[in-house]
Amino acid sequence: MTTVRSLCVYCGSSSRVAPHHFEAASRLGAILAQRRIRLIFGGGHVGLMGLMADAALAGGGEVIGVIPDFIEDLEVAHPDVTELVVVDSMHARKQKMFELADAFAVLPGGLGTLDETLEIITWKQLNIHDKPIVLVDVEGYWAPLRGLIDKLVDEGFAGPDALNFFTVVTRVEDVLPALARAPELAIEPEPSHI
Ligand code: AMP
């Protein structure tokens, strides 16, 4: 794989957050639509995830939501997505989102976002995948997480590689450029026949 066709975005489902978080989610949705990159997300019509999907759809983008049946009502499944995949557990949701994506971006979010993010980073540590992960550190939101990962490395609970499993950008506009530079997507040179 050399280009990202489907980007999975993890982000918060809460609506009680500052406007700049909504703006970031909305801008990322619009960028993905503009660049014709399929958005894979949690399928809810709430919080940052709902607004991001709205923006992608408004831009004519393709949006695939993956939602467990038992929270379909709780998170109000987005009614207008291109495709809504209904699964039977949180684990199945994460597995499906993983399978559908070429790369991952993380916007600010709560415990669910944290869970999804740490899992996808851990799977990379275990060599289950080698897909790029971009943490979008909107207004320093993820600084404590980065500090915690630094501490894991400093104290020997994680190898120095842990810091290479993801890249950090501060603006959603930098997500696709970061993916374009991602070493995981580097094109293998064609074998020479001369
Ligand atoms: P939050 O960041 O807590 O607002 O949650 C973001 C999304 O993650 C929501 O769609 C939650 O349903 C989902 N989520 C929460 N916990 C989990 C989990 N353990 N596995 C998968 N998804 C989760």
PDB file of C-alpha atoms and ligand atoms in Angstrom:
ATOM      1  CA  MET A   1       0.000   0.000   0.000  1.00  0.00           C
ATOM      2  CA  THR A   2       1.471   3.364  -0.941  1.00  0.00           C
ATOM      3  CA  THR A   3      -1.441   5.742  -0.543  1.00  0.00           C
ATOM      4  CA  VAL A   4      -4.168   6.139   2.005  1.00  0.00           C
ATOM      5  CA  ARG A   5      -7.617   5.538   0.559  1.00  0.00           C
ATOM      6  CA  SER A   6      -9.432   4.987   3.858  1.00  0.00           C
ATOM      7  CA  LEU A   7      -8.645   6.851   7.052  1.00  0.00           C
ATOM      8  CA  CYS A   8     -10.069   5.724  10.373  1.00  0.00           C
ATOM      9  CA  VAL A   9     -10.578   8.651  12.729  1.00  0.00           C
ATOM     10  CA  TYR A  10     -11.041   8.102  16.459  1.00  0.00           C
ATOM     11  CA  CYS A  11     -12.610  11.040  18.290  1.00  0.00           C
ATOM     12  CA  GLY A  12     -14.940  11.988  21.096  1.00  0.00           C
ATOM     13  CA  SER A  13     -18.663  11.354  21.266  1.00  0.00           C
ATOM     14  CA  SER A  14     -19.285  14.081  23.848  1.00  0.00           C
ATOM     15  CA  SER A  15     -21.033  17.295  22.858  1.00  0.00           C
ATOM     16  CA  ARG A  16     -20.003  19.168  26.003  1.00  0.00           C
ATOM     17  CA  VAL A  17     -16.604  20.243  24.710  1.00  0.00           C
ATOM     18  CA  ALA A  18     -15.044  23.521  23.563  1.00  0.00           C
ATOM     19  CA  PRO A  19     -15.880  24.888  20.089  1.00  0.00           C
ATOM     20  CA  HIS A  20     -12.301  24.537  18.803  1.00  0.00           C
ATOM     21  CA  HIS A  21     -12.614  20.759  19.108  1.00  0.00           C
ATOM     22  CA  PHE A  22     -15.752  20.753  16.961  1.00  0.00           C
ATOM     23  CA  GLU A  23     -14.060  23.031  14.452  1.00  0.00           C
ATOM     24  CA  ALA A  24     -11.108  20.659  14.157  1.00  0.00           C
ATOM     25  CA  ALA A  25     -13.411  17.658  13.614  1.00  0.00           C
ATOM     26  CA  SER A  26     -15.441  19.492  11.020  1.00  0.00           C
ATOM     27  CA  ARG A  27     -12.340  20.673   9.147  1.00  0.00           C
ATOM     28  CA  LEU A  28     -10.910  17.156   9.048  1.00  0.00           C
ATOM     29  CA  GLY A  29     -14.180  15.786   7.650  1.00  0.00           C
ATOM     30  CA  ALA A  30     -14.156  18.434   4.913  1.00  0.00           C
ATOM     31  CA  ILE A  31     -10.500  17.779   4.048  1.00  0.00           C
ATOM     32  CA  LEU A  32     -11.117  14.038   3.661  1.00  0.00           C
ATOM     33  CA  ALA A  33     -14.059  14.667   1.343  1.00  0.00           C
ATOM     34  CA  GLN A  34     -12.059  17.128  -0.709  1.00  0.00           C
ATOM     35  CA  ARG A  35      -9.167  14.669  -1.069  1.00  0.00           C
ATOM     36  CA  ARG A  36     -11.560  11.774  -1.798  1.00  0.00           C
ATOM     37  CA  ILE A  37     -10.367   9.772   1.183  1.00  0.00           C
ATOM     38  CA  ARG A  38     -12.969   7.462   2.689  1.00  0.00           C
ATOM     39  CA  LEU A  39     -13.733   8.209   6.340  1.00  0.00           C
ATOM     40  CA  ILE A  40     -14.069   5.252   8.695  1.00  0.00           C
ATOM     41  CA  PHE A  41     -15.540   6.216  12.073  1.00  0.00           C
ATOM     42  CA  GLY A  42     -17.645   4.990  14.967  1.00  0.00           C
ATOM     43  CA  GLY A  43     -20.970   5.600  13.239  1.00  0.00           C
ATOM     44  CA  GLY A  44     -22.545   7.852  15.858  1.00  0.00           C
ATOM     45  CA  HIS A  45     -24.285  11.142  15.137  1.00  0.00           C
ATOM     46  CA  VAL A  46     -23.014  12.709  18.346  1.00  0.00           C
ATOM     47  CA  GLY A  47     -20.098  14.869  19.432  1.00  0.00           C
ATOM     48  CA  LEU A  48     -17.028  15.342  17.283  1.00  0.00           C
ATOM     49  CA  MET A  49     -17.705  12.107  15.404  1.00  0.00           C
ATOM     50  CA  GLY A  50     -21.132  13.278  14.255  1.00  0.00           C
ATOM     51  CA  LEU A  51     -19.908  16.666  13.110  1.00  0.00           C
ATOM     52  CA  MET A  52     -16.889  15.219  11.318  1.00  0.00           C
ATOM     53  CA  ALA A  53     -19.142  12.798   9.423  1.00  0.00           C
ATOM     54  CA  ASP A  54     -21.587  15.631   8.594  1.00  0.00           C
ATOM     55  CA  ALA A  55     -18.751  17.709   7.139  1.00  0.00           C
ATOM     56  CA  ALA A  56     -17.387  14.819   5.076  1.00  0.00           C
ATOM     57  CA  LEU A  57     -20.836  14.007   3.705  1.00  0.00           C
ATOM     58  CA  ALA A  58     -21.539  17.683   2.958  1.00  0.00           C
ATOM     59  CA  GLY A  59     -18.357  17.689   0.862  1.00  0.00           C
ATOM     60  CA  GLY A  60     -19.514  14.658  -1.101  1.00  0.00           C
ATOM     61  CA  GLY A  61     -17.204  12.269   0.719  1.00  0.00           C
ATOM     62  CA  GLU A  62     -17.631   8.569   1.391  1.00  0.00           C
ATOM     63  CA  VAL A  63     -18.290   7.794   5.043  1.00  0.00           C
ATOM     64  CA  ILE A  64     -18.461   4.355   6.654  1.00  0.00           C
ATOM     65  CA  GLY A  65     -19.711   4.081  10.229  1.00  0.00           C
ATOM     66  CA  VAL A  66     -19.115   1.006  12.373  1.00  0.00           C
ATOM     67  CA  ILE A  67     -21.423   0.754  15.362  1.00  0.00           C
ATOM     68  CA  PRO A  68     -22.305  -1.994  17.830  1.00  0.00           C
ATOM     69  CA  ASP A  69     -26.014  -2.868  17.847  1.00  0.00           C
ATOM     70  CA  PHE A  70     -26.410  -2.197  21.577  1.00  0.00           C
ATOM     71  CA  ILE A  71     -25.200   1.404  21.319  1.00  0.00           C
ATOM     72  CA  GLU A  72     -26.889   2.178  18.026  1.00  0.00           C
ATOM     73  CA  ASP A  73     -29.580   4.108  19.927  1.00  0.00           C
ATOM     74  CA  LEU A  74     -27.344   5.429  22.702  1.00  0.00           C
ATOM     75  CA  GLU A  75     -24.995   7.155  20.280  1.00  0.00           C
ATOM     76  CA  VAL A  76     -27.741   7.766  17.709  1.00  0.00           C
ATOM     77  CA  ALA A  77     -26.466   6.058  14.588  1.00  0.00           C
ATOM     78  CA  HIS A  78     -25.760   8.581  11.842  1.00  0.00           C
ATOM     79  CA  PRO A  79     -28.698   8.357   9.421  1.00  0.00           C
ATOM     80  CA  ASP A  80     -26.924   9.589   6.281  1.00  0.00           C
ATOM     81  CA  VAL A  81     -23.631   7.708   6.112  1.00  0.00           C
ATOM     82  CA  THR A  82     -22.670   5.979   2.892  1.00  0.00           C
ATOM     83  CA  GLU A  83     -22.654   2.687   4.755  1.00  0.00           C
ATOM     84  CA  LEU A  84     -23.416   1.751   8.361  1.00  0.00           C
ATOM     85  CA  VAL A  85     -21.821  -1.500   9.488  1.00  0.00           C
ATOM     86  CA  VAL A  86     -23.618  -2.869  12.556  1.00  0.00           C
ATOM     87  CA  VAL A  87     -21.554  -5.252  14.680  1.00  0.00           C
ATOM     88  CA  ASP A  88     -22.304  -7.147  17.882  1.00  0.00           C
ATOM     89  CA  SER A  89     -19.624  -5.889  20.278  1.00  0.00           C
ATOM     90  CA  MET A  90     -17.104  -3.150  20.994  1.00  0.00           C
ATOM     91  CA  HIS A  91     -14.329  -5.566  20.127  1.00  0.00           C
ATOM     92  CA  ALA A  92     -15.922  -6.320  16.771  1.00  0.00           C
ATOM     93  CA  ARG A  93     -16.250  -2.574  16.144  1.00  0.00           C
ATOM     94  CA  LYS A  94     -12.557  -1.971  16.726  1.00  0.00           C
ATOM     95  CA  GLN A  95     -11.585  -4.969  14.608  1.00  0.00           C
ATOM     96  CA  LYS A  96     -13.820  -3.853  11.721  1.00  0.00           C
ATOM     97  CA  MET A  97     -12.599  -0.245  11.862  1.00  0.00           C
ATOM     98  CA  PHE A  98      -9.045  -1.574  11.832  1.00  0.00           C
ATOM     99  CA  GLU A  99      -9.688  -3.805   8.811  1.00  0.00           C
ATOM    100  CA  LEU A 100     -11.335  -1.039   6.798  1.00  0.00           C
ATOM    101  CA  ALA A 101      -8.558   1.519   7.356  1.00  0.00           C
ATOM    102  CA  ASP A 102      -5.196   2.120   5.697  1.00  0.00           C
ATOM    103  CA  ALA A 103      -4.204   4.576   8.419  1.00  0.00           C
ATOM    104  CA  PHE A 104      -5.496   6.162  11.647  1.00  0.00           C
ATOM    105  CA  ALA A 105      -5.909   9.682  12.964  1.00  0.00           C
ATOM    106  CA  VAL A 106      -6.813  10.566  16.516  1.00  0.00           C
ATOM    107  CA  LEU A 107      -8.657  13.750  17.420  1.00  0.00           C
ATOM    108  CA  PRO A 108      -9.419  14.761  20.999  1.00  0.00           C
ATOM    109  CA  GLY A 109     -11.794  12.420  22.750  1.00  0.00           C
ATOM    110  CA  GLY A 110     -12.624  10.677  26.006  1.00  0.00           C
ATOM    111  CA  LEU A 111     -12.096   7.215  27.427  1.00  0.00           C
ATOM    112  CA  GLY A 112     -13.399   5.459  24.319  1.00  0.00           C
ATOM    113  CA  THR A 113     -10.988   7.379  22.089  1.00  0.00           C
ATOM    114  CA  LEU A 114      -8.152   6.658  24.489  1.00  0.00           C
ATOM    115  CA  ASP A 115      -8.995   2.962  24.462  1.00  0.00           C
ATOM    116  CA  GLU A 116      -9.085   2.837  20.662  1.00  0.00           C
ATOM    117  CA  THR A 117      -5.844   4.806  20.358  1.00  0.00           C
ATOM    118  CA  LEU A 118      -3.851   2.752  22.841  1.00  0.00           C
ATOM    119  CA  GLU A 119      -5.108  -0.450  21.273  1.00  0.00           C
ATOM    120  CA  ILE A 120      -4.060   0.518  17.763  1.00  0.00           C
ATOM    121  CA  ILE A 121      -0.640   1.636  19.066  1.00  0.00           C
ATOM    122  CA  THR A 122      -0.282  -1.594  21.044  1.00  0.00           C
ATOM    123  CA  TRP A 123      -1.184  -3.682  17.995  1.00  0.00           C
ATOM    124  CA  LYS A 124       1.621  -1.912  16.162  1.00  0.00           C
ATOM    125  CA  GLN A 125       4.028  -2.756  19.000  1.00  0.00           C
ATOM    126  CA  LEU A 126       2.968  -6.394  18.595  1.00  0.00           C
ATOM    127  CA  ASN A 127       3.559  -6.254  14.821  1.00  0.00           C
ATOM    128  CA  ILE A 128      -0.101  -6.986  14.137  1.00  0.00           C
ATOM    129  CA  HIS A 129       0.000  -4.114  11.657  1.00  0.00           C
ATOM    130  CA  ASP A 130       2.235  -1.419  10.244  1.00  0.00           C
ATOM    131  CA  LYS A 131      -0.324   1.233   9.414  1.00  0.00           C
ATOM    132  CA  PRO A 132       0.465   4.898  10.123  1.00  0.00           C
ATOM    133  CA  ILE A 133      -1.093   6.541  13.181  1.00  0.00           C
ATOM    134  CA  VAL A 134      -1.330  10.338  13.484  1.00  0.00           C
ATOM    135  CA  LEU A 135      -2.187  11.954  16.784  1.00  0.00           C
ATOM    136  CA  VAL A 136      -3.779  15.377  16.282  1.00  0.00           C
ATOM    137  CA  ASP A 137      -2.692  17.357  19.308  1.00  0.00           C
ATOM    138  CA  VAL A 138      -5.309  20.120  19.061  1.00  0.00           C
ATOM    139  CA  GLU A 139      -4.261  22.915  21.462  1.00  0.00           C
ATOM    140  CA  GLY A 140      -2.032  20.486  23.381  1.00  0.00           C
ATOM    141  CA  TYR A 141      -4.927  18.165  24.234  1.00  0.00           C
ATOM    142  CA  TRP A 142      -2.787  15.037  24.020  1.00  0.00           C
ATOM    143  CA  ALA A 143       0.266  16.455  25.860  1.00  0.00           C
ATOM    144  CA  PRO A 144      -0.482  14.409  29.019  1.00  0.00           C
ATOM    145  CA  LEU A 145      -0.708  11.210  26.954  1.00  0.00           C
ATOM    146  CA  ARG A 146       2.583  12.010  25.232  1.00  0.00           C
ATOM    147  CA  GLY A 147       4.104  12.727  28.660  1.00  0.00           C
ATOM    148  CA  LEU A 148       2.838   9.391  29.947  1.00  0.00           C
ATOM    149  CA  ILE A 149       4.310   7.510  26.986  1.00  0.00           C
ATOM    150  CA  ASP A 150       7.634   9.341  27.531  1.00  0.00           C
ATOM    151  CA  LYS A 151       7.523   8.136  31.143  1.00  0.00           C
ATOM    152  CA  LEU A 152       6.869   4.529  30.083  1.00  0.00           C
ATOM    153  CA  VAL A 153       9.968   4.742  27.908  1.00  0.00           C
ATOM    154  CA  ASP A 154      12.070   6.545  30.544  1.00  0.00           C
ATOM    155  CA  GLU A 155      11.247   3.922  33.152  1.00  0.00           C
ATOM    156  CA  GLY A 156      11.828   1.010  30.798  1.00  0.00           C
ATOM    157  CA  PHE A 157       8.217  -0.175  30.544  1.00  0.00           C
ATOM    158  CA  ALA A 158       8.262   0.500  26.817  1.00  0.00           C
ATOM    159  CA  GLY A 159      11.138   0.518  24.363  1.00  0.00           C
ATOM    160  CA  PRO A 160      12.234   3.770  22.691  1.00  0.00           C
ATOM    161  CA  ASP A 161      10.377   2.497  19.617  1.00  0.00           C
ATOM    162  CA  ALA A 162       7.116   3.374  21.355  1.00  0.00           C
ATOM    163  CA  LEU A 163       7.709   6.988  20.322  1.00  0.00           C
ATOM    164  CA  ASN A 164       7.947   5.943  16.667  1.00  0.00           C
ATOM    165  CA  PHE A 165       4.636   4.084  16.539  1.00  0.00           C
ATOM    166  CA  PHE A 166       2.758   7.336  15.884  1.00  0.00           C
ATOM    167  CA  THR A 167       3.422  10.847  14.663  1.00  0.00           C
ATOM    168  CA  VAL A 168       2.061  14.015  16.213  1.00  0.00           C
ATOM    169  CA  VAL A 169       0.667  17.039  14.407  1.00  0.00           C
ATOM    170  CA  THR A 170      -1.000  20.076  15.891  1.00  0.00           C
ATOM    171  CA  ARG A 171      -3.489  20.916  13.136  1.00  0.00           C
ATOM    172  CA  VAL A 172      -5.891  18.748  11.152  1.00  0.00           C
ATOM    173  CA  GLU A 173      -4.478  20.339   7.989  1.00  0.00           C
ATOM    174  CA  ASP A 174      -1.218  18.519   8.757  1.00  0.00           C
ATOM    175  CA  VAL A 175      -2.739  15.018   8.926  1.00  0.00           C
ATOM    176  CA  LEU A 176      -2.559  14.173   5.208  1.00  0.00           C
ATOM    177  CA  PRO A 177       0.934  15.705   4.747  1.00  0.00           C
ATOM    178  CA  ALA A 178       2.089  13.603   7.732  1.00  0.00           C
ATOM    179  CA  LEU A 179       0.609  10.496   6.102  1.00  0.00           C
ATOM    180  CA  ALA A 180       2.303  11.373   2.816  1.00  0.00           C
ATOM    181  CA  ARG A 181       5.640  11.338   4.680  1.00  0.00           C
ATOM    182  CA  ALA A 182       4.849   8.226   6.719  1.00  0.00           C
ATOM    183  CA  PRO A 183       7.713   5.727   6.476  1.00  0.00           C
ATOM    184  CA  GLU A 184       5.162   2.887   6.664  1.00  0.00           C
ATOM    185  CA  LEU A 185       3.871   3.949   3.238  1.00  0.00           C
ATOM    186  CA  ALA A 186       7.283   4.380   1.611  1.00  0.00           C
ATOM    187  CA  ILE A 187       7.292   3.007  -1.911  1.00  0.00           C
ATOM    188  CA  GLU A 188       9.583   0.022  -2.328  1.00  0.00           C
ATOM    189  CA  PRO A 189      12.029   0.700  -5.205  1.00  0.00           C
ATOM    190  CA  GLU A 190      11.298  -1.365  -8.311  1.00  0.00           C
ATOM    191  CA  PRO A 191      13.907  -4.133  -8.757  1.00  0.00           C
ATOM    192  CA  SER A 192      16.342  -3.192 -11.457  1.00  0.00           C
ATOM    193  CA  HIS A 193      16.423  -5.485 -14.529  1.00  0.00           C
ATOM    194  CA  ILE A 194      19.440  -3.848 -16.126  1.00  0.00           C
TER     195      ILE A 194
HETATM  196  P1  AMP B   1     -15.394   8.719  23.874  1.00  0.00           P
HETATM  197  O1  AMP B   1     -14.012   9.119  23.474  1.00  0.00           O
HETATM  198  O2  AMP B   1     -15.468   8.137  25.261  1.00  0.00           O
HETATM  199  O3  AMP B   1     -16.398   9.806  23.643  1.00  0.00           O
HETATM  200  O4  AMP B   1     -15.794   7.517  22.922  1.00  0.00           O
HETATM  201  C1  AMP B   1     -15.528   7.613  21.540  1.00  0.00           C
HETATM  202  C2  AMP B   1     -16.096   6.417  20.869  1.00  0.00           C
HETATM  203  O5  AMP B   1     -15.440   5.252  21.355  1.00  0.00           O
HETATM  204  C3  AMP B   1     -17.584   6.211  21.122  1.00  0.00           C
HETATM  205  O6  AMP B   1     -18.186   5.865  19.897  1.00  0.00           O
HETATM  206  C4  AMP B   1     -17.621   5.035  22.076  1.00  0.00           C
HETATM  207  O7  AMP B   1     -18.762   4.223  21.905  1.00  0.00           O
HETATM  208  C5  AMP B   1     -16.417   4.268  21.662  1.00  0.00           C
HETATM  209  N1  AMP B   1     -15.897   3.412  22.710  1.00  0.00           N
HETATM  210  C6  AMP B   1     -15.929   3.586  24.031  1.00  0.00           C
HETATM  211  N2  AMP B   1     -15.346   2.560  24.682  1.00  0.00           N
HETATM  212  C7  AMP B   1     -14.963   1.676  23.728  1.00  0.00           C
HETATM  213  C8  AMP B   1     -14.323   0.408  23.738  1.00  0.00           C
HETATM  214  N3  AMP B   1     -13.948  -0.178  24.865  1.00  0.00           N
HETATM  215  N4  AMP B   1     -14.102  -0.190  22.542  1.00  0.00           N
HETATM  216  C9  AMP B   1     -14.468   0.401  21.402  1.00  0.00           C
HETATM  217  N5  AMP B   1     -15.066   1.590  21.314  1.00  0.00           N
HETATM  218  C10 AMP B   1     -15.301   2.233  22.458  1.00  0.00           C
END
